[in-house]
mmCIF file of C-alpha atoms in Angstrom:
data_model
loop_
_atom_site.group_PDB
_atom_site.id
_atom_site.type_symbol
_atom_site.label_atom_id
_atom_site.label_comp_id
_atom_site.label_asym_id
_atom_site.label_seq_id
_atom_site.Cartn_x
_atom_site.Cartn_y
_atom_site.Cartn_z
ATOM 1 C CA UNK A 240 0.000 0.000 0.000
ATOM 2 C CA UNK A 241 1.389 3.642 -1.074
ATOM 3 C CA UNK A 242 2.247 5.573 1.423
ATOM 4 C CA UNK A 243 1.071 9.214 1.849
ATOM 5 C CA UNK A 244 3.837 11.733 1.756
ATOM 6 C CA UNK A 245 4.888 12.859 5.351
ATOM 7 C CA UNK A 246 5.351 16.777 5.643
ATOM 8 C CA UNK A 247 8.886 18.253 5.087
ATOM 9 C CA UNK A 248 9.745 14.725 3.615
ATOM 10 C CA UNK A 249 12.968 15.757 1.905
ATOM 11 C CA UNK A 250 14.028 17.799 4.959
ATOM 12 C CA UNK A 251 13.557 15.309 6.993
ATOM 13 C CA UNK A 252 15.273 13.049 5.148
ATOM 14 C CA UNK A 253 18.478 15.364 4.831
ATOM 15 C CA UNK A 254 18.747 15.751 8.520
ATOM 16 C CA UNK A 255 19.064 11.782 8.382
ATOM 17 C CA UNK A 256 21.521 11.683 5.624
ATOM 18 C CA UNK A 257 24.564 10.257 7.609
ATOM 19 C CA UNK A 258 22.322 6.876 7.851
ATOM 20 C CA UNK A 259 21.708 7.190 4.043
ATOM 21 C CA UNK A 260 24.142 5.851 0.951
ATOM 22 C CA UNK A 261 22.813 8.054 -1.909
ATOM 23 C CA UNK A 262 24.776 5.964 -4.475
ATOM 24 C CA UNK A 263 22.450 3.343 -5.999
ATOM 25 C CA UNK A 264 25.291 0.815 -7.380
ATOM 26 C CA UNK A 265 27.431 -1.477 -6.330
ATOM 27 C CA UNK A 266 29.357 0.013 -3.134
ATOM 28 C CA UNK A 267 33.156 -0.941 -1.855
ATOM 29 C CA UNK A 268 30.979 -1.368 1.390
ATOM 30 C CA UNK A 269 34.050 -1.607 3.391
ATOM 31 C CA UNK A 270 34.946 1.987 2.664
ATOM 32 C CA UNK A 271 30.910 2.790 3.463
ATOM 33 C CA UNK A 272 32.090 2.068 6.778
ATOM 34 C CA UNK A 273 34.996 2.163 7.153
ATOM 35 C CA UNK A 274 36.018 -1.473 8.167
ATOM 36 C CA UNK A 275 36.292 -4.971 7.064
ATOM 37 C CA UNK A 276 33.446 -6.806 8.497
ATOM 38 C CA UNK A 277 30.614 -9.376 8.729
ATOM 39 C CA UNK A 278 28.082 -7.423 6.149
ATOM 40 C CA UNK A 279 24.088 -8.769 6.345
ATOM 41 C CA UNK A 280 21.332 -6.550 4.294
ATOM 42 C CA UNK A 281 17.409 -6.840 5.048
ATOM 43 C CA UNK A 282 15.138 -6.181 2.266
ATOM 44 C CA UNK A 283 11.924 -4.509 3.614
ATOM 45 C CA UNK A 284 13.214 -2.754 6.271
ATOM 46 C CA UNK A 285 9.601 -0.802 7.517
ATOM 47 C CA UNK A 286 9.722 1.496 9.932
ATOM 48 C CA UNK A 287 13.366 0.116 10.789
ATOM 49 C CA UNK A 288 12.983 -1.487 14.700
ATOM 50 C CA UNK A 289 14.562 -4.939 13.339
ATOM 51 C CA UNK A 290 17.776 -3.400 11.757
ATOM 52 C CA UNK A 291 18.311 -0.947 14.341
ATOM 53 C CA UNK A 292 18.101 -3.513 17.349
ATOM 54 C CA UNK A 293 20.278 -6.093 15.265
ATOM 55 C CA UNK A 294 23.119 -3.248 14.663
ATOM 56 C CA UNK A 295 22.681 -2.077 18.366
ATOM 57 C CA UNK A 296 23.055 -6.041 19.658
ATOM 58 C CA UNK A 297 26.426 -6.613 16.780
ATOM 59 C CA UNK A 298 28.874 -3.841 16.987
ATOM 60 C CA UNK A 299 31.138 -6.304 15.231
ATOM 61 C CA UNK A 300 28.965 -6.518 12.277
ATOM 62 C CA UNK A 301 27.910 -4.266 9.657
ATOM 63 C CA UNK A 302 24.187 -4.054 8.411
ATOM 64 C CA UNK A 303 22.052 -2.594 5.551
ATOM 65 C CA UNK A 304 18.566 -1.855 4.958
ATOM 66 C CA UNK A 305 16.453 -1.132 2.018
ATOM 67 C CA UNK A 306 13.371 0.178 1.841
ATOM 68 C CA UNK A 307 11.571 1.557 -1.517
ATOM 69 C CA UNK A 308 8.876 3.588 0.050
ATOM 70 C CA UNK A 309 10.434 7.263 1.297
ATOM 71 C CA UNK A 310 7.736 7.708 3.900
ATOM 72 C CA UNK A 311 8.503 4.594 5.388
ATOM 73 C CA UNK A 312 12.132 4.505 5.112
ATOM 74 C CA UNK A 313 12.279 8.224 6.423
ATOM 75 C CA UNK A 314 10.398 6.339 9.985
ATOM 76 C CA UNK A 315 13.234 4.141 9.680
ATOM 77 C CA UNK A 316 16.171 7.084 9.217
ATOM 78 C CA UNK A 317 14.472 9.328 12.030
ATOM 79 C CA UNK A 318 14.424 5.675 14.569
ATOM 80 C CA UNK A 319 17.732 5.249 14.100
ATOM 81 C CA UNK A 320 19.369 8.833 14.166
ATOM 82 C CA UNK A 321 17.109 9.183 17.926
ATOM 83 C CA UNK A 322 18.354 5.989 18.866
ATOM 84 C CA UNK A 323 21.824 6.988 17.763
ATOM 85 C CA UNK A 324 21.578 10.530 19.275
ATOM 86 C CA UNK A 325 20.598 8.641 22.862
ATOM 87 C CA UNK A 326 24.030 6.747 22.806
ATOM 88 C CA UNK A 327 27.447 8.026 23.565
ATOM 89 C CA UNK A 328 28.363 7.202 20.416
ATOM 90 C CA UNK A 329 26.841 6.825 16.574
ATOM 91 C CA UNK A 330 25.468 3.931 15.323
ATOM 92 C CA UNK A 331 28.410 3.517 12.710
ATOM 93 C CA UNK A 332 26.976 -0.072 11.791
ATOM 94 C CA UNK A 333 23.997 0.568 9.862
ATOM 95 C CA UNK A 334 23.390 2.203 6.804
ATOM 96 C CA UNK A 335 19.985 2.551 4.379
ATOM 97 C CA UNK A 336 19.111 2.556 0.667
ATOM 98 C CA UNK A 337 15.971 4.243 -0.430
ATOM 99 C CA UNK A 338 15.630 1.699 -3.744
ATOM 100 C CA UNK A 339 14.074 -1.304 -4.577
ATOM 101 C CA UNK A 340 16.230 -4.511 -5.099
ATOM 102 C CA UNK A 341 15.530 -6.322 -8.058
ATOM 103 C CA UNK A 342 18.904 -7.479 -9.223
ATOM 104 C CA UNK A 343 21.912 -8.041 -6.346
ATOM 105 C CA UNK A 344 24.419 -7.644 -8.676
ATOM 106 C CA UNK A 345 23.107 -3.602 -8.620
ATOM 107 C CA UNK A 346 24.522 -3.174 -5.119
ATOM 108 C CA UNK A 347 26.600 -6.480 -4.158
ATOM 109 C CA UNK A 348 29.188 -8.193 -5.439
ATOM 110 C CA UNK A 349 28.813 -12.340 -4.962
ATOM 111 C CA UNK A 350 30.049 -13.626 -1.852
ATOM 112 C CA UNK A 351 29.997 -10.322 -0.098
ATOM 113 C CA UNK A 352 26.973 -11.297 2.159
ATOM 114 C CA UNK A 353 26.891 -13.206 5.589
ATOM 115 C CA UNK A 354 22.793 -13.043 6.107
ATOM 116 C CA UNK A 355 19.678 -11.553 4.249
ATOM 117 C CA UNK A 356 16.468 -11.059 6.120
ATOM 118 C CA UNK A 357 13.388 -11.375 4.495
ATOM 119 C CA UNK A 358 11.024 -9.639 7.114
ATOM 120 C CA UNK A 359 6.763 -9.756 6.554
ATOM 121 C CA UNK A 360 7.296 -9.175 2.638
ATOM 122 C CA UNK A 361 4.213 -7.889 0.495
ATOM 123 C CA UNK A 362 2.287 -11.865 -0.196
ATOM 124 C CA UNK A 363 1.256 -10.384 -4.100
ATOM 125 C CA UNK A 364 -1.752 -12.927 -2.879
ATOM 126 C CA UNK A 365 -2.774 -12.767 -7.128
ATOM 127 C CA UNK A 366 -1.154 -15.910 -8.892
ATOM 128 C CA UNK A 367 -0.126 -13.419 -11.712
ATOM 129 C CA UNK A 368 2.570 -11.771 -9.387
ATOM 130 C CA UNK A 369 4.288 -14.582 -8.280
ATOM 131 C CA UNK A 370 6.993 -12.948 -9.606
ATOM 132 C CA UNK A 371 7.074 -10.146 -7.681
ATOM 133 C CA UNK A 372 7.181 -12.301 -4.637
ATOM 134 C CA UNK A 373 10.570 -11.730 -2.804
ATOM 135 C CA UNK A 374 10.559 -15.305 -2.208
ATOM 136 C CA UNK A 375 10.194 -16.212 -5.921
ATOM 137 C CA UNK A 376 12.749 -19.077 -6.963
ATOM 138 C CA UNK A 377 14.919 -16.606 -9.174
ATOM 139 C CA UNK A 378 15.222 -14.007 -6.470
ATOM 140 C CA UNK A 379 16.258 -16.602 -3.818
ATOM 141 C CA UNK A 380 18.774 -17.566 -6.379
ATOM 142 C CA UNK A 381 19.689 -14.004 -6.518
ATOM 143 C CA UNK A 382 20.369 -13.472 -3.128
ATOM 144 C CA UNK A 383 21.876 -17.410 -1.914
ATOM 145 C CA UNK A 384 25.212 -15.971 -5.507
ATOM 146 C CA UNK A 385 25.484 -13.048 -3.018
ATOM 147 C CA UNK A 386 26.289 -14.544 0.173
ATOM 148 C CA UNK A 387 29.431 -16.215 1.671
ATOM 149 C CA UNK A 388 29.677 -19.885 2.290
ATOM 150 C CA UNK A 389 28.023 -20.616 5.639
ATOM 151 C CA UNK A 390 25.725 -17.813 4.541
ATOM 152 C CA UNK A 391 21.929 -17.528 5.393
ATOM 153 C CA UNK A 392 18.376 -16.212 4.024
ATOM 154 C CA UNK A 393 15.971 -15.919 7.032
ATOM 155 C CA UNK A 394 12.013 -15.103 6.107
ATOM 156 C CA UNK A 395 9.540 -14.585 8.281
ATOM 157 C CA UNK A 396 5.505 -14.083 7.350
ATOM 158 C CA UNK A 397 2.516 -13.675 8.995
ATOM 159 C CA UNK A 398 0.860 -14.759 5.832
ATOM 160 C CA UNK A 399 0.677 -18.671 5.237
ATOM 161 C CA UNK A 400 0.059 -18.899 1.851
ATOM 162 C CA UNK A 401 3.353 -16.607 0.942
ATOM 163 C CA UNK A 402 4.663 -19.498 3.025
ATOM 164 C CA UNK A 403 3.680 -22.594 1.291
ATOM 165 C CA UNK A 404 4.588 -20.690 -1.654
ATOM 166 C CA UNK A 405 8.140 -19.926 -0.375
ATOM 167 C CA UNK A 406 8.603 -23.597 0.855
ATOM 168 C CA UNK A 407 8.437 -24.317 -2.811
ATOM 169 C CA UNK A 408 10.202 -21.977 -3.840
ATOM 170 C CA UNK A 409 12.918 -22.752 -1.989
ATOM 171 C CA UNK A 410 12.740 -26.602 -3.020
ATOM 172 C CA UNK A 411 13.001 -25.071 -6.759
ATOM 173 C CA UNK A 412 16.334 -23.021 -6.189
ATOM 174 C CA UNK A 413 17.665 -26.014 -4.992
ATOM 175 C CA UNK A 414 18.116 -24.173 -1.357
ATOM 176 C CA UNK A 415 19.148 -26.360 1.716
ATOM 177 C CA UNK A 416 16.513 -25.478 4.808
ATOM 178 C CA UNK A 417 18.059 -25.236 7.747
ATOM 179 C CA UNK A 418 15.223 -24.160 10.105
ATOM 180 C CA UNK A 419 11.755 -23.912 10.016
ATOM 181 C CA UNK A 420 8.403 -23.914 11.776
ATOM 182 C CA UNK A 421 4.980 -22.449 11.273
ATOM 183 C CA UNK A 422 4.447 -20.940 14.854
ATOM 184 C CA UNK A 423 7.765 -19.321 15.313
ATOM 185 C CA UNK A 424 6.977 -17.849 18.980
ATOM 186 C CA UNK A 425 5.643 -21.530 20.218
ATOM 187 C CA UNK A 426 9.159 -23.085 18.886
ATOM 188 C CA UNK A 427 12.668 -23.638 20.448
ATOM 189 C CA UNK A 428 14.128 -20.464 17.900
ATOM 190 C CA UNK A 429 11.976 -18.102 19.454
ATOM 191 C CA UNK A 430 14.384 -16.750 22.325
ATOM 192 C CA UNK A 431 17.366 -15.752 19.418
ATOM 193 C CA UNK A 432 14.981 -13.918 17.302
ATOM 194 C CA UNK A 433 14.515 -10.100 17.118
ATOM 195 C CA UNK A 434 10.937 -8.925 16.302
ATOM 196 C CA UNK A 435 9.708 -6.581 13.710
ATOM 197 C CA UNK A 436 6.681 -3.734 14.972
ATOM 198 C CA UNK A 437 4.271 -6.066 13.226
ATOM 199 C CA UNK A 438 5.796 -8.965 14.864
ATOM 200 C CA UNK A 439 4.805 -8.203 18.267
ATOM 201 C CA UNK A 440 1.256 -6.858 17.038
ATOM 202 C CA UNK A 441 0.821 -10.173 15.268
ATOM 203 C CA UNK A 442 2.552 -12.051 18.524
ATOM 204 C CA UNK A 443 0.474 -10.074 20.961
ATOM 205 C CA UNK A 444 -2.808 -11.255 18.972
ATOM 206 C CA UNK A 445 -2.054 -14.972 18.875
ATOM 207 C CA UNK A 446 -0.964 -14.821 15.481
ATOM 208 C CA UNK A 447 1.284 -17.719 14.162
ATOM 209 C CA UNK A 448 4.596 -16.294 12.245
ATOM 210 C CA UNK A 449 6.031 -18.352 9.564
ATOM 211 C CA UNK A 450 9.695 -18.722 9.429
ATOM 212 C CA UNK A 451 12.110 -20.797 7.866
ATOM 213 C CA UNK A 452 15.762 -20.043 7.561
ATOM 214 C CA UNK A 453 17.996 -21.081 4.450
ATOM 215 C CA UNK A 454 21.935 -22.118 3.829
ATOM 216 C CA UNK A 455 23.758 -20.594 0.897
ATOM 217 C CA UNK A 456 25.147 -23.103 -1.555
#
């Protein structure tokens, strides 16, 4: 659903701009910040609470979210610069793209990726957009040439048909399933897993989250 354009958007966003890369290409991410380290990239980020607490709980690792709405990323960029301003020092570990990801090799290079998260993802419910699904066999495929050996794809969904659909998916890319359940706060992964704000609406309801995590190659 479109989002309707906050007030002062691109002011806003500029007083965020140290969370922001503006370049939309492949990036020598190690000079984005500065260091050589463990680099993971979730695509969807919302209004930002799942990035933000996984940079604040891995100071050792790096972390990038992309979001292709500006009034939702801009929720994200304002989260993160008041969390940041609250510390003693910046969050130096997280950075955002305002873009939509349809090809990897765009921003990443292969094996430059330790994790992707796949967080509550629009279901395209219509049969005709299966290919628009972020979990659609040639995207996973995408993503698993991006990431290091030992590398991971985690997805979580409140929506069990973009789950059954996924489960396929990942059958067709030939992806090796490391973890999975269909009541993800009722299972034994629960107590490592950070929540997203619909997460805990979802989890507060009773709802059953989907998740299922997958090996790279």
């Amino acid at each position: 659903m479109r989002q309707r354009k906050a007030k002062d958007l691109e002011k806003r966003l500029q007083s965020c701009s140290a969370y922001m890369v503006e370049e939309k290409h492949v990036q020598p991410w190690k000079k984005v910040f500065d260091r050589e380290a463990e680099l993971f990239l979730e695509i969807g980020c919302g209004k930002g609470s799942f990035i933000i607490q996984k940079a604040l709980q891995n100071p050792q690792h790096d972390f990038i979210a992309v979001e292709g709405q500006e009034t939702v990323i801009l929720r994200a960029l304002e989260k993160a610069k008041e969390t940041a301003d609250a510390r003693p020092a910046p969050l130096a570990n997280l950075k955002f793209l305002l873009t939509y990801v349809d090809h990897m090799d765009d921003f990443f290079t292969e094996y430059q990726l330790s994790g992707i998260y796949l967080n509550f993802s629009d279901p395209w419910p219509k049969a005709r957009h299966a290919k628009r699904r972020l979990t659609y066999r040639k995207r996973l495929e995408d993503y698993a040439r991006h990431l290091k050996p030992g590398g991971f794809i985690e997805i979580k969904t409140d929506n069990d048909g973009l789950y059954d659909f996924t489960l396929e998916e990942i059958a067709a890319a030939g992806l090796q399933i490391a973890e999975q359940t269909c009541d993800l706060h009722s299972s034994d992964y629960e107590a490592r897993h950070t929540t997203t704000e619909y997460e805990e609406k979802f989890k507060s309801t009773g709802k059953n989250i989907n998740y299922v995590k997958v090996l790279a190659k």
